[in-house]
mmCIF file with all atom_site columns, C-alpha atoms in Angstrom:
data_model
loop_
_atom_site.group_PDB
_atom_site.id
_atom_site.type_symbol
_atom_site.label_atom_id
_atom_site.label_alt_id
_atom_site.label_comp_id
_atom_site.label_asym_id
_atom_site.label_entity_id
_atom_site.label_seq_id
_atom_site.pdbx_PDB_ins_code
_atom_site.Cartn_x
_atom_site.Cartn_y
_atom_site.Cartn_z
_atom_site.occupancy
_atom_site.B_iso_or_equiv
_atom_site.pdbx_formal_charge
_atom_site.auth_seq_id
_atom_site.auth_comp_id
_atom_site.auth_asym_id
_atom_site.auth_atom_id
_atom_site.pdbx_PDB_model_num
ATOM 1   C CA . UNK A 1 1   ? 2.042   14.672  -14.615 1.00 64.00 ? 1   UNK A CA 1
ATOM 2   C CA . UNK A 1 2   ? 2.999   13.352  -11.077 1.00 68.00 ? 2   UNK A CA 1
ATOM 3   C CA . UNK A 1 3   ? -0.854  12.365  -9.519  1.00 91.00 ? 3   UNK A CA 1
ATOM 4   C CA . UNK A 1 4   ? 0.613   12.011  -5.546  1.00 95.00 ? 4   UNK A CA 1
ATOM 5   C CA . UNK A 1 5   ? 4.040   13.501  -5.354  1.00 95.00 ? 5   UNK A CA 1
ATOM 6   C CA . UNK A 1 6   ? 6.399   13.526  -2.035  1.00 95.00 ? 6   UNK A CA 1
ATOM 7   C CA . UNK A 1 7   ? 9.149   15.377  -1.294  1.00 96.00 ? 7   UNK A CA 1
ATOM 8   C CA . UNK A 1 8   ? 11.883  14.486  -0.277  1.00 96.00 ? 8   UNK A CA 1
ATOM 9   C CA . UNK A 1 9   ? 12.652  11.409  -1.424  1.00 95.00 ? 9   UNK A CA 1
ATOM 10  C CA . UNK A 1 10  ? 15.864  10.503  0.682   1.00 96.00 ? 10  UNK A CA 1
ATOM 11  C CA . UNK A 1 11  ? 15.917  11.993  3.918   1.00 97.00 ? 11  UNK A CA 1
ATOM 12  C CA . UNK A 1 12  ? 19.016  11.071  6.127   1.00 97.00 ? 12  UNK A CA 1
ATOM 13  C CA . UNK A 1 13  ? 18.697  12.780  9.471   1.00 97.00 ? 13  UNK A CA 1
ATOM 14  C CA . UNK A 1 14  ? 20.620  12.775  13.056  1.00 97.00 ? 14  UNK A CA 1
ATOM 15  C CA . UNK A 1 15  ? 18.784  11.197  15.958  1.00 97.00 ? 15  UNK A CA 1
ATOM 16  C CA . UNK A 1 16  ? 16.857  14.005  17.931  1.00 97.00 ? 16  UNK A CA 1
ATOM 17  C CA . UNK A 1 17  ? 16.509  16.114  15.038  1.00 97.00 ? 17  UNK A CA 1
ATOM 18  C CA . UNK A 1 18  ? 12.642  17.472  13.268  1.00 97.00 ? 18  UNK A CA 1
ATOM 19  C CA . UNK A 1 19  ? 12.372  16.667  10.038  1.00 97.00 ? 19  UNK A CA 1
ATOM 20  C CA . UNK A 1 20  ? 9.036   17.261  7.653   1.00 97.00 ? 20  UNK A CA 1
ATOM 21  C CA . UNK A 1 21  ? 7.969   15.536  4.894   1.00 98.00 ? 21  UNK A CA 1
ATOM 22  C CA . UNK A 1 22  ? 5.247   16.822  2.162   1.00 97.00 ? 22  UNK A CA 1
ATOM 23  C CA . UNK A 1 23  ? 2.838   15.057  0.057   1.00 97.00 ? 23  UNK A CA 1
ATOM 24  C CA . UNK A 1 24  ? 0.535   17.101  -2.721  1.00 97.00 ? 24  UNK A CA 1
ATOM 25  C CA . UNK A 1 25  ? -2.026  14.927  -4.998  1.00 96.00 ? 25  UNK A CA 1
ATOM 26  C CA . UNK A 1 26  ? -3.319  16.651  -8.414  1.00 95.00 ? 26  UNK A CA 1
ATOM 27  C CA . UNK A 1 27  ? -6.112  14.472  -8.524  1.00 94.00 ? 27  UNK A CA 1
ATOM 28  C CA . UNK A 1 28  ? -9.022  16.135  -6.608  1.00 93.00 ? 28  UNK A CA 1
ATOM 29  C CA . UNK A 1 29  ? -9.194  13.115  -4.163  1.00 92.00 ? 29  UNK A CA 1
ATOM 30  C CA . UNK A 1 30  ? -10.843 14.246  -1.078  1.00 90.00 ? 30  UNK A CA 1
ATOM 31  C CA . UNK A 1 31  ? -8.985  11.721  1.032   1.00 90.00 ? 31  UNK A CA 1
ATOM 32  C CA . UNK A 1 32  ? -5.104  11.196  1.500   1.00 93.00 ? 32  UNK A CA 1
ATOM 33  C CA . UNK A 1 33  ? -2.748  8.754   3.800   1.00 93.00 ? 33  UNK A CA 1
ATOM 34  C CA . UNK A 1 34  ? 0.628   8.076   5.382   1.00 95.00 ? 34  UNK A CA 1
ATOM 35  C CA . UNK A 1 35  ? 1.631   4.492   5.298   1.00 94.00 ? 35  UNK A CA 1
ATOM 36  C CA . UNK A 1 36  ? 4.801   3.381   6.621   1.00 95.00 ? 36  UNK A CA 1
ATOM 37  C CA . UNK A 1 37  ? 6.731   0.598   5.536   1.00 96.00 ? 37  UNK A CA 1
ATOM 38  C CA . UNK A 1 38  ? 9.553   -0.948  7.512   1.00 94.00 ? 38  UNK A CA 1
ATOM 39  C CA . UNK A 1 39  ? 12.805  -2.720  6.745   1.00 91.00 ? 39  UNK A CA 1
ATOM 40  C CA . UNK A 1 40  ? 10.796  -6.064  6.296   1.00 91.00 ? 40  UNK A CA 1
ATOM 41  C CA . UNK A 1 41  ? 8.669   -4.548  3.954   1.00 91.00 ? 41  UNK A CA 1
ATOM 42  C CA . UNK A 1 42  ? 5.416   -4.968  6.628   1.00 92.00 ? 42  UNK A CA 1
ATOM 43  C CA . UNK A 1 43  ? 2.895   -1.867  5.474   1.00 92.00 ? 43  UNK A CA 1
ATOM 44  C CA . UNK A 1 44  ? 0.942   0.001   8.004   1.00 91.00 ? 44  UNK A CA 1
ATOM 45  C CA . UNK A 1 45  ? -1.591  3.014   7.900   1.00 90.00 ? 45  UNK A CA 1
ATOM 46  C CA . UNK A 1 46  ? -0.609  5.911   9.916   1.00 92.00 ? 46  UNK A CA 1
ATOM 47  C CA . UNK A 1 47  ? -3.071  8.499   9.541   1.00 91.00 ? 47  UNK A CA 1
ATOM 48  C CA . UNK A 1 48  ? -6.054  9.421   7.172   1.00 90.00 ? 48  UNK A CA 1
ATOM 49  C CA . UNK A 1 49  ? -7.513  12.537  6.555   1.00 90.00 ? 49  UNK A CA 1
ATOM 50  C CA . UNK A 1 50  ? -10.673 13.865  3.927   1.00 88.00 ? 50  UNK A CA 1
ATOM 51  C CA . UNK A 1 51  ? -10.989 17.048  3.457   1.00 86.00 ? 51  UNK A CA 1
ATOM 52  C CA . UNK A 1 52  ? -8.723  18.481  5.598   1.00 84.00 ? 52  UNK A CA 1
ATOM 53  C CA . UNK A 1 53  ? -10.155 16.342  8.639   1.00 87.00 ? 53  UNK A CA 1
ATOM 54  C CA . UNK A 1 54  ? -8.280  13.788  10.555  1.00 88.00 ? 54  UNK A CA 1
ATOM 55  C CA . UNK A 1 55  ? -10.255 10.490  10.486  1.00 84.00 ? 55  UNK A CA 1
ATOM 56  C CA . UNK A 1 56  ? -7.597  7.554   11.244  1.00 81.00 ? 56  UNK A CA 1
ATOM 57  C CA . UNK A 1 57  ? -5.358  7.652   13.361  1.00 81.00 ? 57  UNK A CA 1
ATOM 58  C CA . UNK A 1 58  ? -3.464  4.412   14.059  1.00 83.00 ? 58  UNK A CA 1
ATOM 59  C CA . UNK A 1 59  ? -1.384  3.818   17.258  1.00 77.00 ? 59  UNK A CA 1
ATOM 60  C CA . UNK A 1 60  ? 1.452   6.322   16.110  1.00 86.00 ? 60  UNK A CA 1
ATOM 61  C CA . UNK A 1 61  ? 3.623   8.368   18.734  1.00 90.00 ? 61  UNK A CA 1
ATOM 62  C CA . UNK A 1 62  ? 2.521   11.578  19.004  1.00 91.00 ? 62  UNK A CA 1
ATOM 63  C CA . UNK A 1 63  ? 5.725   12.982  17.801  1.00 95.00 ? 63  UNK A CA 1
ATOM 64  C CA . UNK A 1 64  ? 4.380   12.583  14.491  1.00 95.00 ? 64  UNK A CA 1
ATOM 65  C CA . UNK A 1 65  ? 1.989   14.931  13.498  1.00 93.00 ? 65  UNK A CA 1
ATOM 66  C CA . UNK A 1 66  ? 0.310   15.432  10.538  1.00 93.00 ? 66  UNK A CA 1
ATOM 67  C CA . UNK A 1 67  ? -1.412  18.852  8.902   1.00 93.00 ? 67  UNK A CA 1
ATOM 68  C CA . UNK A 1 68  ? -3.658  19.013  5.713   1.00 93.00 ? 68  UNK A CA 1
ATOM 69  C CA . UNK A 1 69  ? -3.575  22.753  4.853   1.00 92.00 ? 69  UNK A CA 1
ATOM 70  C CA . UNK A 1 70  ? -5.810  21.979  2.042   1.00 92.00 ? 70  UNK A CA 1
ATOM 71  C CA . UNK A 1 71  ? -7.274  18.636  0.763   1.00 90.00 ? 71  UNK A CA 1
ATOM 72  C CA . UNK A 1 72  ? -4.455  18.619  -1.847  1.00 95.00 ? 72  UNK A CA 1
ATOM 73  C CA . UNK A 1 73  ? -1.762  18.456  0.769   1.00 96.00 ? 73  UNK A CA 1
ATOM 74  C CA . UNK A 1 74  ? -1.129  16.327  3.540   1.00 96.00 ? 74  UNK A CA 1
ATOM 75  C CA . UNK A 1 75  ? 2.158   16.977  5.001   1.00 96.00 ? 75  UNK A CA 1
ATOM 76  C CA . UNK A 1 76  ? 4.182   14.680  7.993   1.00 96.00 ? 76  UNK A CA 1
ATOM 77  C CA . UNK A 1 77  ? 6.258   16.378  10.608  1.00 96.00 ? 77  UNK A CA 1
ATOM 78  C CA . UNK A 1 78  ? 7.862   13.942  13.012  1.00 96.00 ? 78  UNK A CA 1
ATOM 79  C CA . UNK A 1 79  ? 9.505   15.651  16.253  1.00 96.00 ? 79  UNK A CA 1
ATOM 80  C CA . UNK A 1 80  ? 12.974  14.231  17.838  1.00 97.00 ? 80  UNK A CA 1
ATOM 81  C CA . UNK A 1 81  ? 13.881  11.025  15.393  1.00 97.00 ? 81  UNK A CA 1
ATOM 82  C CA . UNK A 1 82  ? 14.411  7.993   16.461  1.00 96.00 ? 82  UNK A CA 1
ATOM 83  C CA . UNK A 1 83  ? 16.602  5.333   14.720  1.00 96.00 ? 83  UNK A CA 1
ATOM 84  C CA . UNK A 1 84  ? 13.123  2.945   14.812  1.00 94.00 ? 84  UNK A CA 1
ATOM 85  C CA . UNK A 1 85  ? 11.561  5.578   12.682  1.00 96.00 ? 85  UNK A CA 1
ATOM 86  C CA . UNK A 1 86  ? 13.862  4.946   9.622   1.00 97.00 ? 86  UNK A CA 1
ATOM 87  C CA . UNK A 1 87  ? 11.482  3.608   7.437   1.00 97.00 ? 87  UNK A CA 1
ATOM 88  C CA . UNK A 1 88  ? 9.771   4.205   3.799   1.00 97.00 ? 88  UNK A CA 1
ATOM 89  C CA . UNK A 1 89  ? 6.899   6.744   4.249   1.00 97.00 ? 89  UNK A CA 1
ATOM 90  C CA . UNK A 1 90  ? 4.028   6.372   1.487   1.00 97.00 ? 90  UNK A CA 1
ATOM 91  C CA . UNK A 1 91  ? 1.840   9.172   1.015   1.00 96.00 ? 91  UNK A CA 1
ATOM 92  C CA . UNK A 1 92  ? -1.424  7.603   -1.112  1.00 93.00 ? 92  UNK A CA 1
ATOM 93  C CA . UNK A 1 93  ? -5.001  9.538   -1.726  1.00 92.00 ? 93  UNK A CA 1
ATOM 94  C CA . UNK A 1 94  ? -8.176  7.795   -2.763  1.00 88.00 ? 94  UNK A CA 1
ATOM 95  C CA . UNK A 1 95  ? -11.326 8.898   -4.155  1.00 80.00 ? 95  UNK A CA 1
ATOM 96  C CA . UNK A 1 96  ? -13.149 5.582   -3.215  1.00 74.00 ? 96  UNK A CA 1
ATOM 97  C CA . UNK A 1 97  ? -12.153 2.363   -4.002  1.00 72.00 ? 97  UNK A CA 1
ATOM 98  C CA . UNK A 1 98  ? -7.976  2.290   -5.587  1.00 81.00 ? 98  UNK A CA 1
ATOM 99  C CA . UNK A 1 99  ? -5.493  4.090   -3.280  1.00 86.00 ? 99  UNK A CA 1
ATOM 100 C CA . UNK A 1 100 ? -2.589  6.304   -5.366  1.00 90.00 ? 100 UNK A CA 1
ATOM 101 C CA . UNK A 1 101 ? 0.330   6.179   -3.493  1.00 93.00 ? 101 UNK A CA 1
ATOM 102 C CA . UNK A 1 102 ? 3.119   8.472   -4.071  1.00 94.00 ? 102 UNK A CA 1
ATOM 103 C CA . UNK A 1 103 ? 6.622   7.231   -4.558  1.00 93.00 ? 103 UNK A CA 1
ATOM 104 C CA . UNK A 1 104 ? 7.551   7.260   -0.759  1.00 95.00 ? 104 UNK A CA 1
ATOM 105 C CA . UNK A 1 105 ? 10.297  8.777   1.108   1.00 97.00 ? 105 UNK A CA 1
ATOM 106 C CA . UNK A 1 106 ? 13.339  6.693   2.427   1.00 96.00 ? 106 UNK A CA 1
ATOM 107 C CA . UNK A 1 107 ? 13.989  8.293   5.985   1.00 97.00 ? 107 UNK A CA 1
ATOM 108 C CA . UNK A 1 108 ? 17.371  7.061   7.613   1.00 97.00 ? 108 UNK A CA 1
ATOM 109 C CA . UNK A 1 109 ? 17.397  8.090   10.980  1.00 97.00 ? 109 UNK A CA 1
ATOM 110 C CA . UNK A 1 110 ? 21.659  7.904   11.936  1.00 95.00 ? 110 UNK A CA 1
ATOM 111 C CA . UNK B 2 1   ? -10.170 -7.054  12.944  1.00 77.00 ? 1   UNK B CA 1
ATOM 112 C CA . UNK B 2 2   ? -8.815  -7.547  9.328   1.00 84.00 ? 2   UNK B CA 1
ATOM 113 C CA . UNK B 2 3   ? -6.021  -10.006 8.632   1.00 92.00 ? 3   UNK B CA 1
ATOM 114 C CA . UNK B 2 4   ? -4.332  -10.991 5.351   1.00 96.00 ? 4   UNK B CA 1
ATOM 115 C CA . UNK B 2 5   ? -2.239  -13.576 4.869   1.00 97.00 ? 5   UNK B CA 1
ATOM 116 C CA . UNK B 2 6   ? 0.726   -14.193 1.909   1.00 97.00 ? 6   UNK B CA 1
ATOM 117 C CA . UNK B 2 7   ? 2.004   -17.515 2.593   1.00 96.00 ? 7   UNK B CA 1
ATOM 118 C CA . UNK B 2 8   ? 4.796   -17.378 -0.202  1.00 96.00 ? 8   UNK B CA 1
ATOM 119 C CA . UNK B 2 9   ? 7.563   -15.187 0.806   1.00 95.00 ? 9   UNK B CA 1
ATOM 120 C CA . UNK B 2 10  ? 9.284   -16.052 -2.624  1.00 96.00 ? 10  UNK B CA 1
ATOM 121 C CA . UNK B 2 11  ? 8.151   -17.325 -6.341  1.00 96.00 ? 11  UNK B CA 1
ATOM 122 C CA . UNK B 2 12  ? 10.080  -18.315 -9.176  1.00 97.00 ? 12  UNK B CA 1
ATOM 123 C CA . UNK B 2 13  ? 8.165   -18.198 -12.880 1.00 97.00 ? 13  UNK B CA 1
ATOM 124 C CA . UNK B 2 14  ? 9.844   -19.076 -15.912 1.00 98.00 ? 14  UNK B CA 1
ATOM 125 C CA . UNK B 2 15  ? 9.289   -16.160 -18.573 1.00 97.00 ? 15  UNK B CA 1
ATOM 126 C CA . UNK B 2 16  ? 6.200   -16.686 -20.858 1.00 97.00 ? 16  UNK B CA 1
ATOM 127 C CA . UNK B 2 17  ? 4.571   -19.078 -18.122 1.00 98.00 ? 17  UNK B CA 1
ATOM 128 C CA . UNK B 2 18  ? 1.349   -18.156 -15.534 1.00 98.00 ? 18  UNK B CA 1
ATOM 129 C CA . UNK B 2 19  ? 1.444   -17.684 -12.014 1.00 98.00 ? 19  UNK B CA 1
ATOM 130 C CA . UNK B 2 20  ? -0.606  -18.124 -9.046  1.00 98.00 ? 20  UNK B CA 1
ATOM 131 C CA . UNK B 2 21  ? 0.501   -16.111 -6.073  1.00 98.00 ? 21  UNK B CA 1
ATOM 132 C CA . UNK B 2 22  ? -1.664  -16.770 -2.677  1.00 98.00 ? 22  UNK B CA 1
ATOM 133 C CA . UNK B 2 23  ? -3.916  -14.338 -0.581  1.00 98.00 ? 23  UNK B CA 1
ATOM 134 C CA . UNK B 2 24  ? -6.262  -15.723 2.050   1.00 98.00 ? 24  UNK B CA 1
ATOM 135 C CA . UNK B 2 25  ? -7.766  -12.972 3.888   1.00 97.00 ? 25  UNK B CA 1
ATOM 136 C CA . UNK B 2 26  ? -10.084 -13.130 7.821   1.00 95.00 ? 26  UNK B CA 1
ATOM 137 C CA . UNK B 2 27  ? -12.856 -10.844 8.203   1.00 90.00 ? 27  UNK B CA 1
ATOM 138 C CA . UNK B 2 28  ? -16.233 -10.437 10.165  1.00 86.00 ? 28  UNK B CA 1
ATOM 139 C CA . UNK B 2 29  ? -17.573 -8.058  7.550   1.00 85.00 ? 29  UNK B CA 1
ATOM 140 C CA . UNK B 2 30  ? -19.545 -8.423  4.884   1.00 86.00 ? 30  UNK B CA 1
ATOM 141 C CA . UNK B 2 31  ? -18.847 -5.630  2.608   1.00 86.00 ? 31  UNK B CA 1
ATOM 142 C CA . UNK B 2 32  ? -15.171 -5.209  1.857   1.00 90.00 ? 32  UNK B CA 1
ATOM 143 C CA . UNK B 2 33  ? -12.590 -4.695  -1.149  1.00 91.00 ? 33  UNK B CA 1
ATOM 144 C CA . UNK B 2 34  ? -9.811  -6.931  -1.975  1.00 94.00 ? 34  UNK B CA 1
ATOM 145 C CA . UNK B 2 35  ? -6.751  -5.430  -4.083  1.00 93.00 ? 35  UNK B CA 1
ATOM 146 C CA . UNK B 2 36  ? -3.443  -6.127  -5.188  1.00 97.00 ? 36  UNK B CA 1
ATOM 147 C CA . UNK B 2 37  ? -0.438  -3.806  -5.280  1.00 96.00 ? 37  UNK B CA 1
ATOM 148 C CA . UNK B 2 38  ? 2.936   -4.363  -7.023  1.00 97.00 ? 38  UNK B CA 1
ATOM 149 C CA . UNK B 2 39  ? 6.186   -3.227  -5.608  1.00 96.00 ? 39  UNK B CA 1
ATOM 150 C CA . UNK B 2 40  ? 8.690   -3.648  -8.249  1.00 96.00 ? 40  UNK B CA 1
ATOM 151 C CA . UNK B 2 41  ? 12.481  -2.742  -6.325  1.00 94.00 ? 41  UNK B CA 1
ATOM 152 C CA . UNK B 2 42  ? 12.581  1.323   -7.573  1.00 91.00 ? 42  UNK B CA 1
ATOM 153 C CA . UNK B 2 43  ? 9.968   1.200   -4.560  1.00 91.00 ? 43  UNK B CA 1
ATOM 154 C CA . UNK B 2 44  ? 6.434   2.468   -5.819  1.00 91.00 ? 44  UNK B CA 1
ATOM 155 C CA . UNK B 2 45  ? 3.410   0.815   -5.001  1.00 93.00 ? 45  UNK B CA 1
ATOM 156 C CA . UNK B 2 46  ? 1.576   0.228   -8.317  1.00 93.00 ? 46  UNK B CA 1
ATOM 157 C CA . UNK B 2 47  ? -2.226  -0.366  -8.153  1.00 91.00 ? 47  UNK B CA 1
ATOM 158 C CA . UNK B 2 48  ? -2.960  -3.655  -10.487 1.00 96.00 ? 48  UNK B CA 1
ATOM 159 C CA . UNK B 2 49  ? -6.690  -4.823  -9.673  1.00 95.00 ? 49  UNK B CA 1
ATOM 160 C CA . UNK B 2 50  ? -9.943  -4.761  -7.451  1.00 93.00 ? 50  UNK B CA 1
ATOM 161 C CA . UNK B 2 51  ? -12.519 -6.937  -6.369  1.00 94.00 ? 51  UNK B CA 1
ATOM 162 C CA . UNK B 2 52  ? -15.381 -5.901  -4.243  1.00 92.00 ? 52  UNK B CA 1
ATOM 163 C CA . UNK B 2 53  ? -16.859 -8.922  -2.207  1.00 92.00 ? 53  UNK B CA 1
ATOM 164 C CA . UNK B 2 54  ? -20.169 -8.770  -4.131  1.00 91.00 ? 54  UNK B CA 1
ATOM 165 C CA . UNK B 2 55  ? -18.839 -8.945  -7.347  1.00 90.00 ? 55  UNK B CA 1
ATOM 166 C CA . UNK B 2 56  ? -20.011 -12.088 -8.627  1.00 87.00 ? 56  UNK B CA 1
ATOM 167 C CA . UNK B 2 57  ? -17.075 -12.284 -11.502 1.00 93.00 ? 57  UNK B CA 1
ATOM 168 C CA . UNK B 2 58  ? -13.773 -12.713 -10.816 1.00 96.00 ? 58  UNK B CA 1
ATOM 169 C CA . UNK B 2 59  ? -11.543 -9.383  -11.874 1.00 96.00 ? 59  UNK B CA 1
ATOM 170 C CA . UNK B 2 60  ? -9.442  -9.182  -14.301 1.00 97.00 ? 60  UNK B CA 1
ATOM 171 C CA . UNK B 2 61  ? -6.836  -6.448  -15.465 1.00 95.00 ? 61  UNK B CA 1
ATOM 172 C CA . UNK B 2 62  ? -4.978  -7.211  -18.786 1.00 97.00 ? 62  UNK B CA 1
ATOM 173 C CA . UNK B 2 63  ? -2.379  -10.276 -17.813 1.00 97.00 ? 63  UNK B CA 1
ATOM 174 C CA . UNK B 2 64  ? -3.980  -10.066 -13.916 1.00 98.00 ? 64  UNK B CA 1
ATOM 175 C CA . UNK B 2 65  ? -6.842  -11.528 -13.043 1.00 98.00 ? 65  UNK B CA 1
ATOM 176 C CA . UNK B 2 66  ? -7.920  -12.451 -9.288  1.00 97.00 ? 66  UNK B CA 1
ATOM 177 C CA . UNK B 2 67  ? -9.411  -15.622 -8.269  1.00 97.00 ? 67  UNK B CA 1
ATOM 178 C CA . UNK B 2 68  ? -11.972 -14.951 -5.925  1.00 97.00 ? 68  UNK B CA 1
ATOM 179 C CA . UNK B 2 69  ? -13.631 -17.701 -4.248  1.00 96.00 ? 69  UNK B CA 1
ATOM 180 C CA . UNK B 2 70  ? -15.716 -16.236 -1.251  1.00 94.00 ? 70  UNK B CA 1
ATOM 181 C CA . UNK B 2 71  ? -16.563 -19.266 0.847   1.00 94.00 ? 71  UNK B CA 1
ATOM 182 C CA . UNK B 2 72  ? -12.753 -20.208 1.374   1.00 95.00 ? 72  UNK B CA 1
ATOM 183 C CA . UNK B 2 73  ? -11.490 -16.399 1.816   1.00 96.00 ? 73  UNK B CA 1
ATOM 184 C CA . UNK B 2 74  ? -9.329  -16.312 -0.773  1.00 97.00 ? 74  UNK B CA 1
ATOM 185 C CA . UNK B 2 75  ? -8.141  -13.877 -3.538  1.00 97.00 ? 75  UNK B CA 1
ATOM 186 C CA . UNK B 2 76  ? -5.308  -15.336 -4.926  1.00 98.00 ? 76  UNK B CA 1
ATOM 187 C CA . UNK B 2 77  ? -3.820  -12.955 -8.038  1.00 98.00 ? 77  UNK B CA 1
ATOM 188 C CA . UNK B 2 78  ? -2.828  -15.063 -11.196 1.00 98.00 ? 78  UNK B CA 1
ATOM 189 C CA . UNK B 2 79  ? -0.963  -13.500 -13.786 1.00 98.00 ? 79  UNK B CA 1
ATOM 190 C CA . UNK B 2 80  ? -0.417  -15.068 -17.272 1.00 97.00 ? 80  UNK B CA 1
ATOM 191 C CA . UNK B 2 81  ? 2.358   -15.065 -19.998 1.00 97.00 ? 81  UNK B CA 1
ATOM 192 C CA . UNK B 2 82  ? 5.265   -13.639 -17.058 1.00 97.00 ? 82  UNK B CA 1
ATOM 193 C CA . UNK B 2 83  ? 7.056   -11.158 -18.287 1.00 97.00 ? 83  UNK B CA 1
ATOM 194 C CA . UNK B 2 84  ? 10.787  -10.288 -16.796 1.00 97.00 ? 84  UNK B CA 1
ATOM 195 C CA . UNK B 2 85  ? 9.242   -6.684  -15.743 1.00 97.00 ? 85  UNK B CA 1
ATOM 196 C CA . UNK B 2 86  ? 6.551   -8.685  -13.796 1.00 98.00 ? 86  UNK B CA 1
ATOM 197 C CA . UNK B 2 87  ? 9.707   -9.296  -11.331 1.00 98.00 ? 87  UNK B CA 1
ATOM 198 C CA . UNK B 2 88  ? 8.741   -7.216  -8.153  1.00 98.00 ? 88  UNK B CA 1
ATOM 199 C CA . UNK B 2 89  ? 7.010   -7.708  -4.297  1.00 97.00 ? 89  UNK B CA 1
ATOM 200 C CA . UNK B 2 90  ? 3.176   -8.290  -4.323  1.00 98.00 ? 90  UNK B CA 1
ATOM 201 C CA . UNK B 2 91  ? 1.005   -7.220  -1.736  1.00 97.00 ? 91  UNK B CA 1
ATOM 202 C CA . UNK B 2 92  ? -2.578  -7.913  -1.109  1.00 97.00 ? 92  UNK B CA 1
ATOM 203 C CA . UNK B 2 93  ? -4.789  -5.983  0.454   1.00 93.00 ? 93  UNK B CA 1
ATOM 204 C CA . UNK B 2 94  ? -7.970  -5.930  2.262   1.00 91.00 ? 94  UNK B CA 1
ATOM 205 C CA . UNK B 2 95  ? -10.465 -2.481  2.965   1.00 86.00 ? 95  UNK B CA 1
ATOM 206 C CA . UNK B 2 96  ? -13.510 -2.821  4.187   1.00 75.00 ? 96  UNK B CA 1
ATOM 207 C CA . UNK B 2 97  ? -15.567 0.987   4.194   1.00 62.00 ? 97  UNK B CA 1
ATOM 208 C CA . UNK B 2 98  ? -12.708 2.658   2.073   1.00 56.00 ? 98  UNK B CA 1
ATOM 209 C CA . UNK B 2 99  ? -9.717  2.048   0.390   1.00 54.00 ? 99  UNK B CA 1
ATOM 210 C CA . UNK B 2 100 ? -7.414  3.771   2.263   1.00 59.00 ? 100 UNK B CA 1
ATOM 211 C CA . UNK B 2 101 ? -7.105  1.359   6.197   1.00 75.00 ? 101 UNK B CA 1
ATOM 212 C CA . UNK B 2 102 ? -6.254  -1.350  3.947   1.00 83.00 ? 102 UNK B CA 1
ATOM 213 C CA . UNK B 2 103 ? -5.018  -4.141  5.826   1.00 88.00 ? 103 UNK B CA 1
ATOM 214 C CA . UNK B 2 104 ? -1.965  -5.905  3.537   1.00 92.00 ? 104 UNK B CA 1
ATOM 215 C CA . UNK B 2 105 ? -0.026  -8.974  3.513   1.00 95.00 ? 105 UNK B CA 1
ATOM 216 C CA . UNK B 2 106 ? 3.458   -9.767  4.411   1.00 95.00 ? 106 UNK B CA 1
ATOM 217 C CA . UNK B 2 107 ? 4.259   -9.726  0.266   1.00 97.00 ? 107 UNK B CA 1
ATOM 218 C CA . UNK B 2 108 ? 5.623   -12.215 -1.801  1.00 98.00 ? 108 UNK B CA 1
ATOM 219 C CA . UNK B 2 109 ? 8.749   -11.738 -4.210  1.00 97.00 ? 109 UNK B CA 1
ATOM 220 C CA . UNK B 2 110 ? 8.120   -12.791 -7.521  1.00 98.00 ? 110 UNK B CA 1
ATOM 221 C CA . UNK B 2 111 ? 11.030  -13.383 -9.818  1.00 98.00 ? 111 UNK B CA 1
ATOM 222 C CA . UNK B 2 112 ? 10.677  -14.191 -13.296 1.00 98.00 ? 112 UNK B CA 1
ATOM 223 C CA . UNK B 2 113 ? 13.498  -16.174 -14.983 1.00 97.00 ? 113 UNK B CA 1
ATOM 224 C CA . UNK B 2 114 ? 14.401  -15.718 -18.952 1.00 95.00 ? 114 UNK B CA 1
#
């Protein structure tokens, strides 16, 4: 049973396209996140939702739009993809202390 | 603002020996949490250990222990009896009010030699 699952695992697309990454957690956590890990392995938080409400929105281009239909899901939609968006995107959730991460989505923009 | 510093980009250790991965942090918060995560080559992020700033005892989880020295603002990870499967990238992280807005260090790549 996967606790935090995100799809797809790999995403290869052309510049200018729009794409979505889906995330679901079955842990009953109220809070979910999107993190970006760049080619140098630096991890940075992008967004955080608590019970479907946006609570953290770091300096991220507005081409990135998270959507949380319910507290178990947090999807990430990216418009007009750019080369610099190539990275690994991690979804995560928590009930307080420990972050549980998804397995990551490797996005490659060509 | 919070900052995590991991000064060792890469470390080597002989199998069955212990190794210490360094982490120093900077924060103006009185209450915070410190974490270590492991990222193997397969890419997933695995939680290893947590230390609260008010915890008096160092955290331990199996072969992992966190050497917490509050006055020095350090939270080093000690792995005892290294195994080949410990070869991975290790991230130190901290958060203030919740685990989500965590600040991560740049990571240390650990290689365990047979």
